[in-house]
Amino acid sequence: MSDLDRLSLHVPEPAVRPGGEPDFSNVKIPKAGSVPRPEVDVASEEIRDLAYSIIRVLNRDGEAVGPWAGLLSDDELLAGLRHMMTLRAFDARMLMAQRQGKTSFYMQHLGEEAVSCAFRKALNKGDMNFPTYRQAGLLIADGYPMVEMMNQIFSNESDPLRGRQLPIMYSSKEHGFFTISGNLATQYVQAVGWAMASAIKRDTRIAAAWIGDGSTAESDFHSALVFASTYKAPVILNIVNNQWAISTFQGIARGGSGTFAARGLGFGIPALRVDGNDYLAVYAVAKWAAERARRNLGPTLIEYVTYRVGAHSTSDDPSAYRPKTESEAWPLGDPVLRLKKHLILRGAWSEERHAQAEAEILDEVIQAQKQAEGHGTLHAGGKPSVRDIFEGVYAEMPPHIRRQRQKAGY
């Protein structure tokens, strides 16, 4: 027998199991306003520390502090608050609809509303997002009709995708929302390709890639970083770290890198971590990254530190893999309540106006739901016609091909 030690593997384990006390001691939270704001043209190696810290604007008292603050007016923040409140009310109604058997499944955004709602306001019209399941706030914040979203969820006769996608997998070119893929991570490399094509055409539009913490273990994620860094593609590489994949804690995908943002450093990509429950911080960092892309300075990788309060989907039971009270212990708070507190502190909002807005938004969502539920099923008997199938697979025949076929007697 050899004197050498026997080999073994390291299998990451969550700090706490169901029934235990929630523990977020591994989430090191710096003081709000303490992380510097570098120049947009900074080299990645000069801001290495930002891949291990967390950029925050709102402090515990609701004040906006530090070099990343001051980019949004009260009116813009009030609009952002309303977008987040709308998404939360939309979520609640659609979750209820799924429980009533009106759709096959649904995926909530609860606790993550600031990430997509604030990010969308940092983009220009025409920029393209390649989202995952929990970025419906991109549509809400861009004015996409809730009725259309519900039509797609219910796959009714007014479904804009005509039943060709799963519920919640929206698509809107007009609103810069590339159709969601159920194959995890594929959209990441597609976003880089889209951004490269935009640059090749000498266009002005940039792209944004989206991925969850668990999906960063997929090979497409790493392929995207290779192409983005090599060609300095005008793309923002977003990682939404909500602490949990479908039933696996983040440590499995993160491995020994320390943070997800740190993955960008090996590719020479500027990488930052931001408080994903701070609307002001999300907007500021997204705006910084968007400016880099527009100035041909290449990609930026952003890790949003947030928390998935609800289940992964309506098919998931989080009580099987995490403590029941874990969401209450999350140290970065609720994004809606934090922005509400900030606006009240500034005298731009009040508890009374907030309660009134909640009622108004809920009524808007209910009315949209009634309208969507008033439409019939997509096809009689649930079966598409031959024409529907043909049009869903083949593009319209170009006129010159049609003329050639007619001349040939086809």
Tab-separated table of C-alpha atoms in Angstrom:
chain	number	residue	atom	x	y	z
A	1	MET	CA	0.000	0.000	0.000
A	2	SER	CA	1.325	3.456	-0.907
A	3	ASP	CA	2.161	6.000	1.781
A	4	LEU	CA	0.427	8.688	-0.272
A	5	ASP	CA	-2.840	10.075	1.043
A	6	ARG	CA	-5.936	8.744	-0.643
A	7	LEU	CA	-7.626	11.193	-2.998
A	8	SER	CA	-10.993	12.722	-2.170
A	9	LEU	CA	-13.441	15.229	-3.607
A	10	HIS	CA	-14.816	18.372	-2.014
A	11	VAL	CA	-18.597	18.611	-2.222
A	12	PRO	CA	-19.910	22.060	-1.161
A	13	GLU	CA	-22.594	21.948	1.507
A	14	PRO	CA	-25.088	24.673	2.501
A	15	ALA	CA	-24.460	26.262	5.871
A	16	VAL	CA	-27.980	25.472	7.084
A	17	ARG	CA	-30.525	22.777	6.361
A	18	PRO	CA	-34.332	22.888	6.741
A	19	GLY	CA	-35.223	23.243	10.394
A	20	GLY	CA	-32.018	25.095	11.225
A	21	GLU	CA	-31.384	28.754	11.997
A	22	PRO	CA	-30.858	30.917	8.866
A	23	ASP	CA	-27.250	32.013	8.464
A	24	PHE	CA	-26.076	34.787	6.147
A	25	SER	CA	-22.775	35.419	7.884
A	26	ASN	CA	-21.026	34.689	4.583
A	27	VAL	CA	-22.655	37.754	2.973
A	28	LYS	CA	-20.221	40.546	3.802
A	29	ILE	CA	-22.132	43.819	3.519
A	30	PRO	CA	-20.059	47.025	3.323
A	31	LYS	CA	-21.375	50.339	4.562
A	32	ALA	CA	-23.693	52.094	2.103
A	33	GLY	CA	-21.824	54.645	0.011
A	34	SER	CA	-18.393	53.244	0.898
A	35	VAL	CA	-17.593	51.580	-2.431
A	36	PRO	CA	-15.892	53.997	-4.879
A	37	ARG	CA	-17.271	54.795	-8.322
A	38	PRO	CA	-14.453	54.401	-10.863
A	39	GLU	CA	-14.190	56.177	-14.184
A	40	VAL	CA	-16.061	54.433	-16.955
A	41	ASP	CA	-12.874	53.711	-18.911
A	42	VAL	CA	-11.097	52.063	-15.978
A	43	ALA	CA	-9.078	48.893	-16.642
A	44	SER	CA	-10.486	45.713	-15.120
A	45	GLU	CA	-7.366	45.024	-13.054
A	46	GLU	CA	-7.701	48.413	-11.348
A	47	ILE	CA	-11.134	47.590	-9.881
A	48	ARG	CA	-10.521	43.995	-8.905
A	49	ASP	CA	-11.855	44.662	-5.388
A	50	LEU	CA	-15.301	45.561	-6.752
A	51	ALA	CA	-15.829	41.917	-7.682
A	52	TYR	CA	-15.723	41.040	-3.980
A	53	SER	CA	-17.554	43.979	-2.396
A	54	ILE	CA	-21.198	45.135	-2.762
A	55	ILE	CA	-22.135	48.549	-4.157
A	56	ARG	CA	-24.889	50.101	-2.046
A	57	VAL	CA	-26.612	53.495	-2.153
A	58	LEU	CA	-29.459	53.281	0.364
A	59	ASN	CA	-28.397	53.048	3.993
A	60	ARG	CA	-30.406	51.603	6.876
A	61	ASP	CA	-32.129	54.949	7.476
A	62	GLY	CA	-33.312	55.198	3.864
A	63	GLU	CA	-30.804	57.872	2.846
A	64	ALA	CA	-29.056	57.798	-0.533
A	65	VAL	CA	-25.331	58.195	0.108
A	66	GLY	CA	-21.993	57.856	-1.643
A	67	PRO	CA	-20.571	58.363	-5.147
A	68	TRP	CA	-23.178	56.152	-6.877
A	69	ALA	CA	-26.117	58.249	-5.594
A	70	GLY	CA	-27.914	61.230	-7.123
A	71	LEU	CA	-28.657	59.915	-10.624
A	72	LEU	CA	-32.451	59.763	-10.405
A	73	SER	CA	-35.083	62.405	-9.664
A	74	ASP	CA	-37.969	61.866	-7.244
A	75	ASP	CA	-40.375	61.463	-10.161
A	76	GLU	CA	-38.164	58.773	-11.700
A	77	LEU	CA	-37.943	56.976	-8.366
A	78	LEU	CA	-41.712	57.148	-7.885
A	79	ALA	CA	-42.143	55.583	-11.325
A	80	GLY	CA	-39.679	52.866	-10.333
A	81	LEU	CA	-41.568	52.187	-7.118
A	82	ARG	CA	-44.793	51.836	-9.054
A	83	HIS	CA	-43.153	49.415	-11.508
A	84	MET	CA	-41.969	47.200	-8.665
A	85	MET	CA	-45.355	47.340	-6.949
A	86	THR	CA	-47.061	46.448	-10.230
A	87	LEU	CA	-44.794	43.460	-10.773
A	88	ARG	CA	-45.459	42.267	-7.214
A	89	ALA	CA	-49.237	42.565	-7.614
A	90	PHE	CA	-49.037	40.877	-11.032
A	91	ASP	CA	-47.090	38.026	-9.448
A	92	ALA	CA	-49.646	37.531	-6.703
A	93	ARG	CA	-52.573	37.359	-9.113
A	94	MET	CA	-50.818	35.007	-11.539
A	95	LEU	CA	-49.726	32.724	-8.707
A	96	MET	CA	-53.353	32.567	-7.603
A	97	ALA	CA	-54.441	31.871	-11.183
A	98	GLN	CA	-52.046	28.922	-11.354
A	99	ARG	CA	-53.429	27.522	-8.110
A	100	GLN	CA	-56.895	27.787	-9.667
A	101	GLY	CA	-55.795	25.736	-12.683
A	102	LYS	CA	-55.867	28.627	-15.165
A	103	THR	CA	-52.247	28.056	-16.241
A	104	SER	CA	-49.861	25.160	-15.905
A	105	PHE	CA	-47.165	26.894	-13.865
A	106	TYR	CA	-45.813	30.289	-12.822
A	107	MET	CA	-42.529	31.746	-11.562
A	108	GLN	CA	-42.509	34.598	-9.042
A	109	HIS	CA	-40.149	37.570	-8.817
A	110	LEU	CA	-40.819	38.211	-5.113
A	111	GLY	CA	-37.804	39.938	-3.548
A	112	GLU	CA	-36.044	40.525	-6.880
A	113	GLU	CA	-38.194	43.284	-8.385
A	114	ALA	CA	-35.522	46.002	-8.255
A	115	VAL	CA	-33.069	44.088	-10.442
A	116	SER	CA	-35.056	44.094	-13.680
A	117	CYS	CA	-37.213	47.188	-13.076
A	118	ALA	CA	-34.238	49.458	-12.383
A	119	PHE	CA	-32.029	47.912	-15.048
A	120	ARG	CA	-34.541	48.599	-17.837
A	121	LYS	CA	-34.523	52.326	-17.083
A	122	ALA	CA	-30.743	52.400	-17.677
A	123	LEU	CA	-31.147	51.187	-21.275
A	124	ASN	CA	-32.189	52.974	-24.456
A	125	LYS	CA	-35.027	52.054	-26.768
A	126	GLY	CA	-33.774	49.407	-29.160
A	127	ASP	CA	-31.311	47.794	-26.770
A	128	MET	CA	-31.947	44.062	-26.449
A	129	ASN	CA	-32.271	41.925	-23.325
A	130	PHE	CA	-31.750	38.170	-23.371
A	131	PRO	CA	-33.587	37.312	-20.150
A	132	THR	CA	-34.236	34.298	-17.967
A	133	TYR	CA	-37.394	33.478	-16.023
A	134	ARG	CA	-37.411	36.311	-13.502
A	135	GLN	CA	-36.965	39.483	-15.565
A	136	ALA	CA	-40.582	40.393	-16.345
A	137	GLY	CA	-39.808	43.742	-14.722
A	138	LEU	CA	-38.002	44.627	-17.966
A	139	LEU	CA	-41.396	44.552	-19.682
A	140	ILE	CA	-43.355	46.196	-16.858
A	141	ALA	CA	-40.859	49.081	-16.663
A	142	ASP	CA	-40.999	49.562	-20.428
A	143	GLY	CA	-44.777	49.833	-20.574
A	144	TYR	CA	-45.566	46.438	-22.089
A	145	PRO	CA	-49.309	45.768	-21.576
A	146	MET	CA	-50.107	43.448	-18.682
A	147	VAL	CA	-53.012	42.008	-20.664
A	148	GLU	CA	-50.566	40.802	-23.321
A	149	MET	CA	-48.408	39.185	-20.643
A	150	MET	CA	-51.440	37.421	-19.208
A	151	ASN	CA	-52.625	36.336	-22.659
A	152	GLN	CA	-49.282	34.600	-23.101
A	153	ILE	CA	-49.483	32.975	-19.655
A	154	PHE	CA	-52.992	31.669	-20.356
A	155	SER	CA	-52.173	30.734	-23.999
A	156	ASN	CA	-55.557	32.111	-25.044
A	157	GLU	CA	-56.729	33.207	-28.479
A	158	SER	CA	-55.001	36.570	-28.040
A	159	ASP	CA	-51.651	35.103	-27.019
A	160	PRO	CA	-49.080	37.145	-29.011
A	161	LEU	CA	-46.938	33.995	-29.334
A	162	ARG	CA	-49.926	31.875	-30.425
A	163	GLY	CA	-49.228	29.107	-27.942
A	164	ARG	CA	-45.680	28.476	-29.142
A	165	GLN	CA	-44.044	29.217	-25.800
A	166	LEU	CA	-44.442	28.035	-22.222
A	167	PRO	CA	-46.186	30.327	-19.709
A	168	ILE	CA	-44.084	33.337	-18.570
A	169	MET	CA	-41.684	32.936	-21.490
A	170	TYR	CA	-42.588	36.270	-23.051
A	171	SER	CA	-41.161	37.801	-26.218
A	172	SER	CA	-41.244	41.335	-27.580
A	173	LYS	CA	-38.794	42.731	-30.105
A	174	GLU	CA	-40.386	46.169	-29.771
A	175	HIS	CA	-39.642	46.196	-26.040
A	176	GLY	CA	-36.153	44.718	-26.340
A	177	PHE	CA	-37.090	41.387	-24.796
A	178	PHE	CA	-35.700	38.361	-26.630
A	179	THR	CA	-37.853	35.296	-26.136
A	180	ILE	CA	-36.974	33.342	-23.004
A	181	SER	CA	-35.321	29.953	-23.422
A	182	GLY	CA	-36.139	27.005	-21.185
A	183	ASN	CA	-32.651	25.649	-21.946
A	184	LEU	CA	-30.606	27.321	-19.251
A	185	ALA	CA	-27.705	29.599	-20.222
A	186	THR	CA	-28.262	29.462	-24.003
A	187	GLN	CA	-29.399	33.083	-24.020
A	188	TYR	CA	-26.077	34.216	-22.528
A	189	VAL	CA	-23.955	33.442	-25.533
A	190	GLN	CA	-26.764	34.585	-27.854
A	191	ALA	CA	-26.669	38.023	-26.219
A	192	VAL	CA	-22.955	38.322	-26.912
A	193	GLY	CA	-23.540	37.306	-30.540
A	194	TRP	CA	-26.312	39.888	-30.904
A	195	ALA	CA	-24.041	42.580	-29.449
A	196	MET	CA	-21.231	41.599	-31.817
A	197	ALA	CA	-23.626	41.792	-34.772
A	198	SER	CA	-24.731	45.256	-33.663
A	199	ALA	CA	-21.096	46.392	-33.618
A	200	ILE	CA	-20.349	44.785	-36.997
A	201	LYS	CA	-23.300	46.713	-38.488
A	202	ARG	CA	-22.003	49.914	-36.858
A	203	ASP	CA	-25.296	50.212	-34.997
A	204	THR	CA	-25.781	52.036	-31.686
A	205	ARG	CA	-27.726	49.370	-29.788
A	206	ILE	CA	-26.230	47.276	-27.001
A	207	ALA	CA	-27.280	43.939	-25.512
A	208	ALA	CA	-27.782	42.615	-21.999
A	209	ALA	CA	-27.318	38.969	-21.060
A	210	TRP	CA	-29.107	37.486	-18.042
A	211	ILE	CA	-28.387	34.339	-16.068
A	212	GLY	CA	-29.054	32.933	-12.599
A	213	ASP	CA	-26.353	31.880	-10.173
A	214	GLY	CA	-27.001	28.160	-10.712
A	215	SER	CA	-26.823	28.396	-14.500
A	216	THR	CA	-23.319	29.895	-14.446
A	217	ALA	CA	-22.149	26.288	-14.174
A	218	GLU	CA	-23.278	25.759	-17.782
A	219	SER	CA	-20.691	25.842	-20.572
A	220	ASP	CA	-22.579	28.551	-22.518
A	221	PHE	CA	-21.838	30.990	-19.701
A	222	HIS	CA	-18.090	30.515	-20.109
A	223	SER	CA	-18.272	30.571	-23.899
A	224	ALA	CA	-20.054	33.912	-23.693
A	225	LEU	CA	-17.280	35.363	-21.536
A	226	VAL	CA	-14.624	34.186	-24.006
A	227	PHE	CA	-16.294	35.882	-26.977
A	228	ALA	CA	-17.314	39.013	-25.052
A	229	SER	CA	-13.784	39.595	-23.743
A	230	THR	CA	-11.983	38.691	-26.971
A	231	TYR	CA	-14.020	40.975	-29.221
A	232	LYS	CA	-14.953	43.620	-26.609
A	233	ALA	CA	-18.612	43.135	-27.416
A	234	PRO	CA	-21.001	45.939	-26.365
A	235	VAL	CA	-22.834	43.762	-23.841
A	236	ILE	CA	-23.707	43.814	-20.148
A	237	LEU	CA	-23.300	40.385	-18.572
A	238	ASN	CA	-25.790	40.117	-15.706
A	239	ILE	CA	-25.746	37.400	-13.032
A	240	VAL	CA	-28.724	37.365	-10.675
A	241	ASN	CA	-27.452	35.730	-7.502
A	242	ASN	CA	-30.639	35.013	-5.564
A	243	GLN	CA	-28.823	32.463	-3.364
A	244	TRP	CA	-30.625	29.390	-4.707
A	245	ALA	CA	-30.958	27.465	-7.955
A	246	ILE	CA	-34.082	25.310	-8.314
A	247	SER	CA	-33.110	23.189	-5.292
A	248	THR	CA	-29.370	23.716	-4.975
A	249	PHE	CA	-27.562	26.376	-2.988
A	250	GLN	CA	-25.237	28.748	-4.807
A	251	GLY	CA	-22.013	27.097	-3.631
A	252	ILE	CA	-22.317	24.272	-6.157
A	253	ALA	CA	-22.136	26.649	-9.140
A	254	ARG	CA	-19.832	29.208	-7.516
A	255	GLY	CA	-17.160	26.677	-6.594
A	256	GLY	CA	-14.021	28.255	-5.220
A	257	SER	CA	-14.272	31.599	-6.992
A	258	GLY	CA	-15.552	33.379	-3.875
A	259	THR	CA	-18.121	35.416	-5.802
A	260	PHE	CA	-19.816	35.055	-9.156
A	261	ALA	CA	-18.507	38.442	-10.228
A	262	ALA	CA	-14.959	37.146	-9.759
A	263	ARG	CA	-15.530	34.843	-12.739
A	264	GLY	CA	-15.154	37.883	-14.988
A	265	LEU	CA	-11.677	38.745	-13.721
A	266	GLY	CA	-10.036	35.754	-15.374
A	267	PHE	CA	-11.333	37.018	-18.717
A	268	GLY	CA	-10.158	40.583	-18.176
A	269	ILE	CA	-13.745	41.816	-17.875
A	270	PRO	CA	-14.543	44.587	-15.341
A	271	ALA	CA	-16.703	42.921	-12.684
A	272	LEU	CA	-18.872	44.497	-10.006
A	273	ARG	CA	-21.245	43.289	-7.309
A	274	VAL	CA	-24.292	45.367	-6.432
A	275	ASP	CA	-27.036	45.263	-3.824
A	276	GLY	CA	-29.846	43.812	-5.946
A	277	ASN	CA	-32.485	45.027	-3.478
A	278	ASP	CA	-31.396	48.669	-3.804
A	279	TYR	CA	-33.187	50.270	-6.790
A	280	LEU	CA	-30.813	53.248	-6.847
A	281	ALA	CA	-27.686	51.099	-6.761
A	282	VAL	CA	-28.925	48.763	-9.499
A	283	TYR	CA	-29.720	51.697	-11.777
A	284	ALA	CA	-26.374	53.415	-11.131
A	285	VAL	CA	-24.290	50.331	-11.852
A	286	ALA	CA	-26.350	49.413	-14.935
A	287	LYS	CA	-25.966	52.958	-16.278
A	288	TRP	CA	-22.193	52.776	-15.723
A	289	ALA	CA	-21.966	49.469	-17.595
A	290	ALA	CA	-24.202	50.710	-20.420
A	291	GLU	CA	-21.970	53.733	-20.944
A	292	ARG	CA	-18.917	51.463	-21.172
A	293	ALA	CA	-20.620	49.413	-23.876
A	294	ARG	CA	-21.723	52.472	-25.859
A	295	ARG	CA	-18.201	53.914	-25.765
A	296	ASN	CA	-16.740	50.713	-27.234
A	297	LEU	CA	-14.984	49.911	-23.966
A	298	GLY	CA	-16.264	46.353	-23.976
A	299	PRO	CA	-18.372	44.197	-21.668
A	300	THR	CA	-19.063	44.534	-17.962
A	301	LEU	CA	-20.071	41.693	-15.657
A	302	ILE	CA	-22.515	42.552	-12.863
A	303	GLU	CA	-23.527	40.271	-10.010
A	304	TYR	CA	-26.800	41.304	-8.328
A	305	VAL	CA	-26.836	40.094	-4.726
A	306	THR	CA	-30.494	39.422	-3.952
A	307	TYR	CA	-32.779	36.736	-2.536
A	308	ARG	CA	-35.497	34.552	-4.039
A	309	VAL	CA	-38.254	34.810	-1.437
A	310	GLY	CA	-40.679	32.441	-3.109
A	311	ALA	CA	-40.273	29.023	-4.651
A	312	HIS	CA	-38.282	28.541	-7.852
A	313	SER	CA	-41.608	27.886	-9.565
A	314	THR	CA	-45.031	26.572	-8.679
A	315	SER	CA	-43.557	23.082	-9.174
A	316	ASP	CA	-40.969	23.630	-6.440
A	317	ASP	CA	-41.152	23.219	-2.645
A	318	PRO	CA	-38.348	25.289	-1.059
A	319	SER	CA	-39.126	23.959	2.430
A	320	ALA	CA	-37.396	20.746	1.335
A	321	TYR	CA	-33.995	22.412	1.027
A	322	ARG	CA	-33.867	25.689	3.007
A	323	PRO	CA	-35.055	26.956	6.420
A	324	LYS	CA	-38.638	28.175	6.441
A	325	THR	CA	-37.746	31.569	7.958
A	326	GLU	CA	-34.685	32.209	5.805
A	327	SER	CA	-36.279	34.968	3.726
A	328	GLU	CA	-37.061	36.938	6.882
A	329	ALA	CA	-33.387	36.833	7.858
A	330	TRP	CA	-32.101	38.103	4.510
A	331	PRO	CA	-29.925	41.109	5.501
A	332	LEU	CA	-30.539	43.318	2.450
A	333	GLY	CA	-34.263	43.724	3.047
A	334	ASP	CA	-37.230	44.186	0.716
A	335	PRO	CA	-36.609	46.319	-2.421
A	336	VAL	CA	-40.115	47.799	-2.434
A	337	LEU	CA	-40.065	48.761	1.240
A	338	ARG	CA	-36.567	50.214	0.984
A	339	LEU	CA	-37.435	52.536	-1.913
A	340	LYS	CA	-40.708	53.454	-0.228
A	341	LYS	CA	-38.797	54.432	2.941
A	342	HIS	CA	-36.355	56.542	0.931
A	343	LEU	CA	-39.121	58.456	-0.841
A	344	ILE	CA	-41.000	59.079	2.402
A	345	LEU	CA	-37.777	60.391	3.949
A	346	ARG	CA	-37.435	62.796	1.030
A	347	GLY	CA	-41.021	64.007	1.486
A	348	ALA	CA	-42.026	62.708	-1.946
A	349	TRP	CA	-44.243	59.905	-0.637
A	350	SER	CA	-46.297	58.854	2.383
A	351	GLU	CA	-47.857	55.781	3.952
A	352	GLU	CA	-51.296	56.987	2.854
A	353	ARG	CA	-50.257	57.502	-0.756
A	354	HIS	CA	-48.540	54.120	-0.757
A	355	ALA	CA	-51.672	52.355	0.462
A	356	GLN	CA	-53.708	54.189	-2.173
A	357	ALA	CA	-51.214	53.208	-4.892
A	358	GLU	CA	-51.376	49.563	-3.794
A	359	ALA	CA	-55.159	49.602	-4.164
A	360	GLU	CA	-55.008	51.338	-7.563
A	361	ILE	CA	-52.381	48.937	-8.895
A	362	LEU	CA	-54.245	45.878	-7.656
A	363	ASP	CA	-57.382	47.124	-9.409
A	364	GLU	CA	-55.416	47.619	-12.660
A	365	VAL	CA	-54.026	44.092	-12.427
A	366	ILE	CA	-57.458	42.589	-11.691
A	367	GLN	CA	-59.009	44.432	-14.627
A	368	ALA	CA	-56.238	43.207	-16.922
A	369	GLN	CA	-56.785	39.669	-15.685
A	370	LYS	CA	-60.516	39.853	-16.318
A	371	GLN	CA	-59.833	41.044	-19.852
A	372	ALA	CA	-57.326	38.247	-20.495
A	373	GLU	CA	-59.618	35.602	-19.038
A	374	GLY	CA	-62.404	36.853	-21.280
A	375	HIS	CA	-60.607	35.512	-24.337
A	376	GLY	CA	-61.277	31.960	-25.484
A	377	THR	CA	-58.827	29.106	-25.911
A	378	LEU	CA	-56.277	29.407	-28.670
A	379	HIS	CA	-57.784	26.810	-30.996
A	380	ALA	CA	-61.068	24.952	-31.140
A	381	GLY	CA	-60.494	21.629	-29.451
A	382	GLY	CA	-57.045	22.813	-28.433
A	383	LYS	CA	-55.540	21.800	-31.818
A	384	PRO	CA	-53.800	24.212	-34.220
A	385	SER	CA	-54.774	24.306	-37.881
A	386	VAL	CA	-52.410	23.205	-40.670
A	387	ARG	CA	-51.959	26.867	-41.611
A	388	ASP	CA	-51.014	27.726	-38.023
A	389	ILE	CA	-48.381	24.989	-38.009
A	390	PHE	CA	-46.997	26.038	-41.410
A	391	GLU	CA	-46.742	29.710	-40.442
A	392	GLY	CA	-45.152	28.772	-37.145
A	393	VAL	CA	-42.313	26.896	-38.850
A	394	TYR	CA	-41.705	28.638	-42.181
A	395	ALA	CA	-41.022	32.285	-42.906
A	396	GLU	CA	-43.096	34.053	-45.525
A	397	MET	CA	-41.783	33.210	-49.004
A	398	PRO	CA	-39.761	36.062	-50.552
A	399	PRO	CA	-41.506	37.610	-53.598
A	400	HIS	CA	-38.717	36.696	-56.066
A	401	ILE	CA	-38.839	33.025	-55.002
A	402	ARG	CA	-42.622	33.031	-55.318
A	403	ARG	CA	-42.341	34.410	-58.896
A	404	GLN	CA	-39.748	31.783	-59.834
A	405	ARG	CA	-41.963	29.011	-58.517
A	406	GLN	CA	-44.964	30.379	-60.411
A	407	LYS	CA	-42.983	30.469	-63.666
A	408	ALA	CA	-41.893	26.881	-63.070
A	409	GLY	CA	-45.500	25.842	-62.697
A	410	TYR	CA	-45.461	25.219	-58.919
